[in-house]
Amino acid sequence: MSQLYAIGLGSNRPHGRYGMPAKVLDAVLHELQPVAASGIIETAPIGPSLRTFANAAALIETELSPPELLRHLKAIERRFGRRRGQRWGARVLDLDILLWSGGLWSDATLTIPHRDLTERLFALDPLSQIAPEWKIPHHGTVRQHFARLARPRPTHRSGRRQVRSSVGRANDF
């Protein structure tokens, strides 16, 4: 039975064949053959990495179970040169299952929805382009969480306006 998944894509290191991070994501999107794909956005690095990230989201339809899809995505990461290393460090490719049409999934290696999705603007922004009304189980919709994180904060006593951003949040799903 076919299932729909929302996948988060990220890159902040060039690839020998595909080039800069946005081109890496273009190549991966071509391989995934999504039913829908967001535009590619640039986000500030978070954690120890110093390189700007390219981020996108895709909706894919497959008969794979969540663990099978996770193994498939990790194999794609390895083919694109992803190596295990420093958490939140630079990487050629990061693919994460954000949401699943089956709702909730949890085991030792995978939790769906992604445990930090509702706090990650760099994931919600592209996801809101292609699936704004997708309900995040027990949390509301993608659109609601994107709006919450993207809206300006109240003016600070100093008179400066504070804007929420993903800076200071982990960029590794």
mmCIF file with all atom_site columns, C-alpha atoms in Angstrom:
data_model
loop_
_atom_site.group_PDB
_atom_site.id
_atom_site.type_symbol
_atom_site.label_atom_id
_atom_site.label_alt_id
_atom_site.label_comp_id
_atom_site.label_asym_id
_atom_site.label_entity_id
_atom_site.label_seq_id
_atom_site.pdbx_PDB_ins_code
_atom_site.Cartn_x
_atom_site.Cartn_y
_atom_site.Cartn_z
_atom_site.occupancy
_atom_site.B_iso_or_equiv
_atom_site.pdbx_formal_charge
_atom_site.auth_seq_id
_atom_site.auth_comp_id
_atom_site.auth_asym_id
_atom_site.auth_atom_id
_atom_site.pdbx_PDB_model_num
ATOM 1   C CA . MET A 1 1   ? 0.000  0.000  0.000  1.00 0.00 ? 1   MET A CA 1
ATOM 2   C CA . SER A 1 2   ? 1.378  3.369  -1.018 1.00 0.00 ? 2   SER A CA 1
ATOM 3   C CA . GLN A 1 3   ? 2.202  5.909  1.711  1.00 0.00 ? 3   GLN A CA 1
ATOM 4   C CA . LEU A 1 4   ? 3.114  9.581  1.639  1.00 0.00 ? 4   LEU A CA 1
ATOM 5   C CA . TYR A 1 5   ? 6.156  10.936 3.480  1.00 0.00 ? 5   TYR A CA 1
ATOM 6   C CA . ALA A 1 6   ? 7.462  14.463 4.003  1.00 0.00 ? 6   ALA A CA 1
ATOM 7   C CA . ILE A 1 7   ? 11.244 14.466 3.715  1.00 0.00 ? 7   ILE A CA 1
ATOM 8   C CA . GLY A 1 8   ? 13.565 17.244 4.879  1.00 0.00 ? 8   GLY A CA 1
ATOM 9   C CA . LEU A 1 9   ? 16.709 17.791 2.798  1.00 0.00 ? 9   LEU A CA 1
ATOM 10  C CA . GLY A 1 10  ? 19.809 19.699 3.840  1.00 0.00 ? 10  GLY A CA 1
ATOM 11  C CA . SER A 1 11  ? 23.340 20.277 2.586  1.00 0.00 ? 11  SER A CA 1
ATOM 12  C CA . ASN A 1 12  ? 26.149 22.654 3.441  1.00 0.00 ? 12  ASN A CA 1
ATOM 13  C CA . ARG A 1 13  ? 29.177 21.098 1.739  1.00 0.00 ? 13  ARG A CA 1
ATOM 14  C CA . PRO A 1 14  ? 29.908 20.953 -1.974 1.00 0.00 ? 14  PRO A CA 1
ATOM 15  C CA . HIS A 1 15  ? 29.907 17.608 -3.750 1.00 0.00 ? 15  HIS A CA 1
ATOM 16  C CA . GLY A 1 16  ? 32.653 16.644 -6.210 1.00 0.00 ? 16  GLY A CA 1
ATOM 17  C CA . ARG A 1 17  ? 30.195 15.840 -8.995 1.00 0.00 ? 17  ARG A CA 1
ATOM 18  C CA . TYR A 1 18  ? 27.178 18.068 -8.274 1.00 0.00 ? 18  TYR A CA 1
ATOM 19  C CA . GLY A 1 19  ? 28.865 21.171 -6.896 1.00 0.00 ? 19  GLY A CA 1
ATOM 20  C CA . MET A 1 20  ? 27.385 23.574 -4.385 1.00 0.00 ? 20  MET A CA 1
ATOM 21  C CA . PRO A 1 21  ? 24.785 22.494 -1.774 1.00 0.00 ? 21  PRO A CA 1
ATOM 22  C CA . ALA A 1 22  ? 21.743 23.710 -3.741 1.00 0.00 ? 22  ALA A CA 1
ATOM 23  C CA . LYS A 1 23  ? 22.872 21.603 -6.708 1.00 0.00 ? 23  LYS A CA 1
ATOM 24  C CA . VAL A 1 24  ? 23.303 18.606 -4.392 1.00 0.00 ? 24  VAL A CA 1
ATOM 25  C CA . LEU A 1 25  ? 19.674 19.005 -3.321 1.00 0.00 ? 25  LEU A CA 1
ATOM 26  C CA . ASP A 1 26  ? 18.580 19.332 -6.969 1.00 0.00 ? 26  ASP A CA 1
ATOM 27  C CA . ALA A 1 27  ? 20.293 16.016 -7.732 1.00 0.00 ? 27  ALA A CA 1
ATOM 28  C CA . VAL A 1 28  ? 18.728 14.282 -4.741 1.00 0.00 ? 28  VAL A CA 1
ATOM 29  C CA . LEU A 1 29  ? 15.279 15.620 -5.601 1.00 0.00 ? 29  LEU A CA 1
ATOM 30  C CA . HIS A 1 30  ? 15.692 14.193 -9.100 1.00 0.00 ? 30  HIS A CA 1
ATOM 31  C CA . GLU A 1 31  ? 16.580 10.816 -7.576 1.00 0.00 ? 31  GLU A CA 1
ATOM 32  C CA . LEU A 1 32  ? 13.692 10.840 -5.078 1.00 0.00 ? 32  LEU A CA 1
ATOM 33  C CA . GLN A 1 33  ? 11.137 11.695 -7.784 1.00 0.00 ? 33  GLN A CA 1
ATOM 34  C CA . PRO A 1 34  ? 8.835  13.543 -5.378 1.00 0.00 ? 34  PRO A CA 1
ATOM 35  C CA . VAL A 1 35  ? 5.145  14.193 -5.956 1.00 0.00 ? 35  VAL A CA 1
ATOM 36  C CA . ALA A 1 36  ? 5.884  17.733 -4.709 1.00 0.00 ? 36  ALA A CA 1
ATOM 37  C CA . ALA A 1 37  ? 9.037  19.657 -3.831 1.00 0.00 ? 37  ALA A CA 1
ATOM 38  C CA . SER A 1 38  ? 9.620  23.023 -2.204 1.00 0.00 ? 38  SER A CA 1
ATOM 39  C CA . GLY A 1 39  ? 12.010 25.654 -3.356 1.00 0.00 ? 39  GLY A CA 1
ATOM 40  C CA . ILE A 1 40  ? 15.505 25.551 -1.906 1.00 0.00 ? 40  ILE A CA 1
ATOM 41  C CA . ILE A 1 41  ? 16.155 28.055 0.870  1.00 0.00 ? 41  ILE A CA 1
ATOM 42  C CA . GLU A 1 42  ? 19.429 29.155 2.447  1.00 0.00 ? 42  GLU A CA 1
ATOM 43  C CA . THR A 1 43  ? 19.725 29.137 6.212  1.00 0.00 ? 43  THR A CA 1
ATOM 44  C CA . ALA A 1 44  ? 22.398 30.269 8.611  1.00 0.00 ? 44  ALA A CA 1
ATOM 45  C CA . PRO A 1 45  ? 24.675 27.573 10.017 1.00 0.00 ? 45  PRO A CA 1
ATOM 46  C CA . ILE A 1 46  ? 23.917 26.292 13.482 1.00 0.00 ? 46  ILE A CA 1
ATOM 47  C CA . GLY A 1 47  ? 26.166 24.499 15.895 1.00 0.00 ? 47  GLY A CA 1
ATOM 48  C CA . PRO A 1 48  ? 29.852 24.137 15.045 1.00 0.00 ? 48  PRO A CA 1
ATOM 49  C CA . SER A 1 49  ? 29.423 24.381 11.265 1.00 0.00 ? 49  SER A CA 1
ATOM 50  C CA . LEU A 1 50  ? 30.410 27.655 9.598  1.00 0.00 ? 50  LEU A CA 1
ATOM 51  C CA . ARG A 1 51  ? 28.826 27.002 6.190  1.00 0.00 ? 51  ARG A CA 1
ATOM 52  C CA . THR A 1 52  ? 25.406 28.193 5.013  1.00 0.00 ? 52  THR A CA 1
ATOM 53  C CA . PHE A 1 53  ? 22.853 25.410 4.574  1.00 0.00 ? 53  PHE A CA 1
ATOM 54  C CA . ALA A 1 54  ? 20.629 24.751 1.596  1.00 0.00 ? 54  ALA A CA 1
ATOM 55  C CA . ASN A 1 55  ? 17.335 23.263 2.805  1.00 0.00 ? 55  ASN A CA 1
ATOM 56  C CA . ALA A 1 56  ? 14.252 21.903 1.017  1.00 0.00 ? 56  ALA A CA 1
ATOM 57  C CA . ALA A 1 57  ? 11.330 19.556 1.579  1.00 0.00 ? 57  ALA A CA 1
ATOM 58  C CA . ALA A 1 58  ? 9.785  16.899 -0.626 1.00 0.00 ? 58  ALA A CA 1
ATOM 59  C CA . LEU A 1 59  ? 6.710  14.719 -0.560 1.00 0.00 ? 59  LEU A CA 1
ATOM 60  C CA . ILE A 1 60  ? 7.374  11.216 -1.759 1.00 0.00 ? 60  ILE A CA 1
ATOM 61  C CA . GLU A 1 61  ? 5.016  8.324  -2.308 1.00 0.00 ? 61  GLU A CA 1
ATOM 62  C CA . THR A 1 62  ? 6.304  4.817  -1.658 1.00 0.00 ? 62  THR A CA 1
ATOM 63  C CA . GLU A 1 63  ? 5.266  1.415  -0.414 1.00 0.00 ? 63  GLU A CA 1
ATOM 64  C CA . LEU A 1 64  ? 8.233  1.307  1.983  1.00 0.00 ? 64  LEU A CA 1
ATOM 65  C CA . SER A 1 65  ? 7.580  1.162  5.718  1.00 0.00 ? 65  SER A CA 1
ATOM 66  C CA . PRO A 1 66  ? 9.142  3.932  7.854  1.00 0.00 ? 66  PRO A CA 1
ATOM 67  C CA . PRO A 1 67  ? 12.204 1.808  8.822  1.00 0.00 ? 67  PRO A CA 1
ATOM 68  C CA . GLU A 1 68  ? 12.676 0.673  5.207  1.00 0.00 ? 68  GLU A CA 1
ATOM 69  C CA . LEU A 1 69  ? 12.488 4.264  3.973  1.00 0.00 ? 69  LEU A CA 1
ATOM 70  C CA . LEU A 1 70  ? 14.971 5.370  6.640  1.00 0.00 ? 70  LEU A CA 1
ATOM 71  C CA . ARG A 1 71  ? 17.451 2.716  5.442  1.00 0.00 ? 71  ARG A CA 1
ATOM 72  C CA . HIS A 1 72  ? 16.896 3.845  1.831  1.00 0.00 ? 72  HIS A CA 1
ATOM 73  C CA . LEU A 1 73  ? 17.510 7.509  2.725  1.00 0.00 ? 73  LEU A CA 1
ATOM 74  C CA . LYS A 1 74  ? 20.672 6.653  4.693  1.00 0.00 ? 74  LYS A CA 1
ATOM 75  C CA . ALA A 1 75  ? 21.950 4.697  1.665  1.00 0.00 ? 75  ALA A CA 1
ATOM 76  C CA . ILE A 1 76  ? 21.391 7.780  -0.524 1.00 0.00 ? 76  ILE A CA 1
ATOM 77  C CA . GLU A 1 77  ? 23.286 9.914  2.007  1.00 0.00 ? 77  GLU A CA 1
ATOM 78  C CA . ARG A 1 78  ? 26.225 7.490  1.878  1.00 0.00 ? 78  ARG A CA 1
ATOM 79  C CA . ARG A 1 79  ? 26.214 7.489  -1.949 1.00 0.00 ? 79  ARG A CA 1
ATOM 80  C CA . PHE A 1 80  ? 26.444 11.280 -1.835 1.00 0.00 ? 80  PHE A CA 1
ATOM 81  C CA . GLY A 1 81  ? 29.442 11.088 0.495  1.00 0.00 ? 81  GLY A CA 1
ATOM 82  C CA . ARG A 1 82  ? 27.858 11.546 3.911  1.00 0.00 ? 82  ARG A CA 1
ATOM 83  C CA . ARG A 1 83  ? 30.170 10.334 6.643  1.00 0.00 ? 83  ARG A CA 1
ATOM 84  C CA . ARG A 1 84  ? 29.377 10.079 10.312 1.00 0.00 ? 84  ARG A CA 1
ATOM 85  C CA . GLY A 1 85  ? 31.177 12.796 12.183 1.00 0.00 ? 85  GLY A CA 1
ATOM 86  C CA . GLN A 1 86  ? 30.561 15.719 14.436 1.00 0.00 ? 86  GLN A CA 1
ATOM 87  C CA . ARG A 1 87  ? 26.911 16.244 15.293 1.00 0.00 ? 87  ARG A CA 1
ATOM 88  C CA . TRP A 1 88  ? 25.537 19.354 13.596 1.00 0.00 ? 88  TRP A CA 1
ATOM 89  C CA . GLY A 1 89  ? 28.735 19.682 11.578 1.00 0.00 ? 89  GLY A CA 1
ATOM 90  C CA . ALA A 1 90  ? 29.091 20.266 7.856  1.00 0.00 ? 90  ALA A CA 1
ATOM 91  C CA . ARG A 1 91  ? 27.659 17.551 5.637  1.00 0.00 ? 91  ARG A CA 1
ATOM 92  C CA . VAL A 1 92  ? 27.158 16.913 1.956  1.00 0.00 ? 92  VAL A CA 1
ATOM 93  C CA . LEU A 1 93  ? 23.646 15.594 2.513  1.00 0.00 ? 93  LEU A CA 1
ATOM 94  C CA . ASP A 1 94  ? 21.145 15.120 5.307  1.00 0.00 ? 94  ASP A CA 1
ATOM 95  C CA . LEU A 1 95  ? 17.777 13.446 4.634  1.00 0.00 ? 95  LEU A CA 1
ATOM 96  C CA . ASP A 1 96  ? 15.150 13.152 7.356  1.00 0.00 ? 96  ASP A CA 1
ATOM 97  C CA . ILE A 1 97  ? 11.635 11.789 7.544  1.00 0.00 ? 97  ILE A CA 1
ATOM 98  C CA . LEU A 1 98  ? 9.557  14.645 8.935  1.00 0.00 ? 98  LEU A CA 1
ATOM 99  C CA . LEU A 1 99  ? 5.988  13.344 8.589  1.00 0.00 ? 99  LEU A CA 1
ATOM 100 C CA . TRP A 1 100 ? 4.209  10.195 7.422  1.00 0.00 ? 100 TRP A CA 1
ATOM 101 C CA . SER A 1 101 ? 0.656  9.681  6.182  1.00 0.00 ? 101 SER A CA 1
ATOM 102 C CA . GLY A 1 102 ? 0.389  6.809  8.664  1.00 0.00 ? 102 GLY A CA 1
ATOM 103 C CA . GLY A 1 103 ? 0.656  9.307  11.524 1.00 0.00 ? 103 GLY A CA 1
ATOM 104 C CA . LEU A 1 104 ? 2.920  8.294  14.380 1.00 0.00 ? 104 LEU A CA 1
ATOM 105 C CA . TRP A 1 105 ? 5.923  5.940  14.401 1.00 0.00 ? 105 TRP A CA 1
ATOM 106 C CA . SER A 1 106 ? 8.459  5.332  17.120 1.00 0.00 ? 106 SER A CA 1
ATOM 107 C CA . ASP A 1 107 ? 11.188 2.774  17.622 1.00 0.00 ? 107 ASP A CA 1
ATOM 108 C CA . ALA A 1 108 ? 14.840 2.796  18.692 1.00 0.00 ? 108 ALA A CA 1
ATOM 109 C CA . THR A 1 109 ? 16.060 4.427  15.447 1.00 0.00 ? 109 THR A CA 1
ATOM 110 C CA . LEU A 1 110 ? 13.162 6.552  14.197 1.00 0.00 ? 110 LEU A CA 1
ATOM 111 C CA . THR A 1 111 ? 10.443 8.842  15.518 1.00 0.00 ? 111 THR A CA 1
ATOM 112 C CA . ILE A 1 112 ? 7.749  10.309 13.264 1.00 0.00 ? 112 ILE A CA 1
ATOM 113 C CA . PRO A 1 113 ? 6.870  13.118 13.332 1.00 0.00 ? 113 PRO A CA 1
ATOM 114 C CA . HIS A 1 114 ? 10.445 14.229 13.726 1.00 0.00 ? 114 HIS A CA 1
ATOM 115 C CA . ARG A 1 115 ? 10.865 15.110 17.391 1.00 0.00 ? 115 ARG A CA 1
ATOM 116 C CA . ASP A 1 116 ? 12.101 18.670 16.744 1.00 0.00 ? 116 ASP A CA 1
ATOM 117 C CA . LEU A 1 117 ? 10.019 19.543 13.674 1.00 0.00 ? 117 LEU A CA 1
ATOM 118 C CA . THR A 1 118 ? 7.780  22.086 15.401 1.00 0.00 ? 118 THR A CA 1
ATOM 119 C CA . GLU A 1 119 ? 10.833 24.097 16.530 1.00 0.00 ? 119 GLU A CA 1
ATOM 120 C CA . ARG A 1 120 ? 12.821 24.139 13.286 1.00 0.00 ? 120 ARG A CA 1
ATOM 121 C CA . LEU A 1 121 ? 12.078 27.018 10.987 1.00 0.00 ? 121 LEU A CA 1
ATOM 122 C CA . PHE A 1 122 ? 14.538 25.690 8.382  1.00 0.00 ? 122 PHE A CA 1
ATOM 123 C CA . ALA A 1 123 ? 12.348 22.568 8.069  1.00 0.00 ? 123 ALA A CA 1
ATOM 124 C CA . LEU A 1 124 ? 8.918  24.189 8.465  1.00 0.00 ? 124 LEU A CA 1
ATOM 125 C CA . ASP A 1 125 ? 9.575  26.942 5.914  1.00 0.00 ? 125 ASP A CA 1
ATOM 126 C CA . PRO A 1 126 ? 10.067 24.642 2.890  1.00 0.00 ? 126 PRO A CA 1
ATOM 127 C CA . LEU A 1 127 ? 7.509  22.143 4.197  1.00 0.00 ? 127 LEU A CA 1
ATOM 128 C CA . SER A 1 128 ? 4.890  24.902 4.448  1.00 0.00 ? 128 SER A CA 1
ATOM 129 C CA . GLN A 1 129 ? 5.364  25.552 0.709  1.00 0.00 ? 129 GLN A CA 1
ATOM 130 C CA . ILE A 1 130 ? 4.163  22.060 -0.224 1.00 0.00 ? 130 ILE A CA 1
ATOM 131 C CA . ALA A 1 131 ? 2.092  20.759 2.699  1.00 0.00 ? 131 ALA A CA 1
ATOM 132 C CA . PRO A 1 132 ? 0.832  23.685 4.804  1.00 0.00 ? 132 PRO A CA 1
ATOM 133 C CA . GLU A 1 133 ? -2.291 21.893 6.020  1.00 0.00 ? 133 GLU A CA 1
ATOM 134 C CA . TRP A 1 134 ? -0.595 18.594 6.917  1.00 0.00 ? 134 TRP A CA 1
ATOM 135 C CA . LYS A 1 135 ? -1.471 17.922 10.525 1.00 0.00 ? 135 LYS A CA 1
ATOM 136 C CA . ILE A 1 136 ? 1.429  17.198 12.834 1.00 0.00 ? 136 ILE A CA 1
ATOM 137 C CA . PRO A 1 137 ? -0.111 14.626 15.207 1.00 0.00 ? 137 PRO A CA 1
ATOM 138 C CA . HIS A 1 138 ? -1.032 16.253 18.535 1.00 0.00 ? 138 HIS A CA 1
ATOM 139 C CA . HIS A 1 139 ? 0.518  19.584 17.461 1.00 0.00 ? 139 HIS A CA 1
ATOM 140 C CA . GLY A 1 140 ? -1.610 21.391 14.830 1.00 0.00 ? 140 GLY A CA 1
ATOM 141 C CA . THR A 1 141 ? -0.643 22.040 11.214 1.00 0.00 ? 141 THR A CA 1
ATOM 142 C CA . VAL A 1 142 ? 2.627  22.783 9.465  1.00 0.00 ? 142 VAL A CA 1
ATOM 143 C CA . ARG A 1 143 ? 1.261  26.268 8.619  1.00 0.00 ? 143 ARG A CA 1
ATOM 144 C CA . GLN A 1 144 ? 0.499  27.042 12.269 1.00 0.00 ? 144 GLN A CA 1
ATOM 145 C CA . HIS A 1 145 ? 3.981  26.138 13.460 1.00 0.00 ? 145 HIS A CA 1
ATOM 146 C CA . PHE A 1 146 ? 5.684  27.933 10.580 1.00 0.00 ? 146 PHE A CA 1
ATOM 147 C CA . ALA A 1 147 ? 3.667  31.084 11.361 1.00 0.00 ? 147 ALA A CA 1
ATOM 148 C CA . ARG A 1 148 ? 4.525  30.819 15.067 1.00 0.00 ? 148 ARG A CA 1
ATOM 149 C CA . LEU A 1 149 ? 8.269  30.595 14.436 1.00 0.00 ? 149 LEU A CA 1
ATOM 150 C CA . ALA A 1 150 ? 8.365  33.114 11.593 1.00 0.00 ? 150 ALA A CA 1
ATOM 151 C CA . ARG A 1 151 ? 6.364  35.908 13.237 1.00 0.00 ? 151 ARG A CA 1
ATOM 152 C CA . PRO A 1 152 ? 8.268  38.853 14.696 1.00 0.00 ? 152 PRO A CA 1
ATOM 153 C CA . ARG A 1 153 ? 8.736  38.926 18.440 1.00 0.00 ? 153 ARG A CA 1
ATOM 154 C CA . PRO A 1 154 ? 7.536  41.893 20.496 1.00 0.00 ? 154 PRO A CA 1
ATOM 155 C CA . THR A 1 155 ? 9.750  44.947 20.707 1.00 0.00 ? 155 THR A CA 1
ATOM 156 C CA . HIS A 1 156 ? 12.492 44.646 23.295 1.00 0.00 ? 156 HIS A CA 1
ATOM 157 C CA . ARG A 1 157 ? 12.841 47.303 26.023 1.00 0.00 ? 157 ARG A CA 1
ATOM 158 C CA . SER A 1 158 ? 15.856 48.653 24.147 1.00 0.00 ? 158 SER A CA 1
ATOM 159 C CA . GLY A 1 159 ? 13.564 49.550 21.244 1.00 0.00 ? 159 GLY A CA 1
ATOM 160 C CA . ARG A 1 160 ? 15.039 46.838 19.012 1.00 0.00 ? 160 ARG A CA 1
ATOM 161 C CA . ARG A 1 161 ? 12.639 44.463 17.409 1.00 0.00 ? 161 ARG A CA 1
ATOM 162 C CA . GLN A 1 162 ? 13.482 40.808 17.960 1.00 0.00 ? 162 GLN A CA 1
ATOM 163 C CA . VAL A 1 163 ? 12.802 38.305 15.207 1.00 0.00 ? 163 VAL A CA 1
ATOM 164 C CA . ARG A 1 164 ? 12.746 34.551 15.771 1.00 0.00 ? 164 ARG A CA 1
ATOM 165 C CA . SER A 1 165 ? 15.108 32.578 13.649 1.00 0.00 ? 165 SER A CA 1
ATOM 166 C CA . SER A 1 166 ? 16.593 29.141 13.583 1.00 0.00 ? 166 SER A CA 1
ATOM 167 C CA . VAL A 1 167 ? 19.900 30.541 14.846 1.00 0.00 ? 167 VAL A CA 1
ATOM 168 C CA . GLY A 1 168 ? 20.836 28.808 18.037 1.00 0.00 ? 168 GLY A CA 1
ATOM 169 C CA . ARG A 1 169 ? 18.874 25.692 17.201 1.00 0.00 ? 169 ARG A CA 1
ATOM 170 C CA . ALA A 1 170 ? 20.473 22.459 16.084 1.00 0.00 ? 170 ALA A CA 1
ATOM 171 C CA . ASN A 1 171 ? 20.509 22.051 12.314 1.00 0.00 ? 171 ASN A CA 1
ATOM 172 C CA . ASP A 1 172 ? 20.863 18.262 12.433 1.00 0.00 ? 172 ASP A CA 1
ATOM 173 C CA . PHE A 1 173 ? 17.625 16.316 12.483 1.00 0.00 ? 173 PHE A CA 1
#
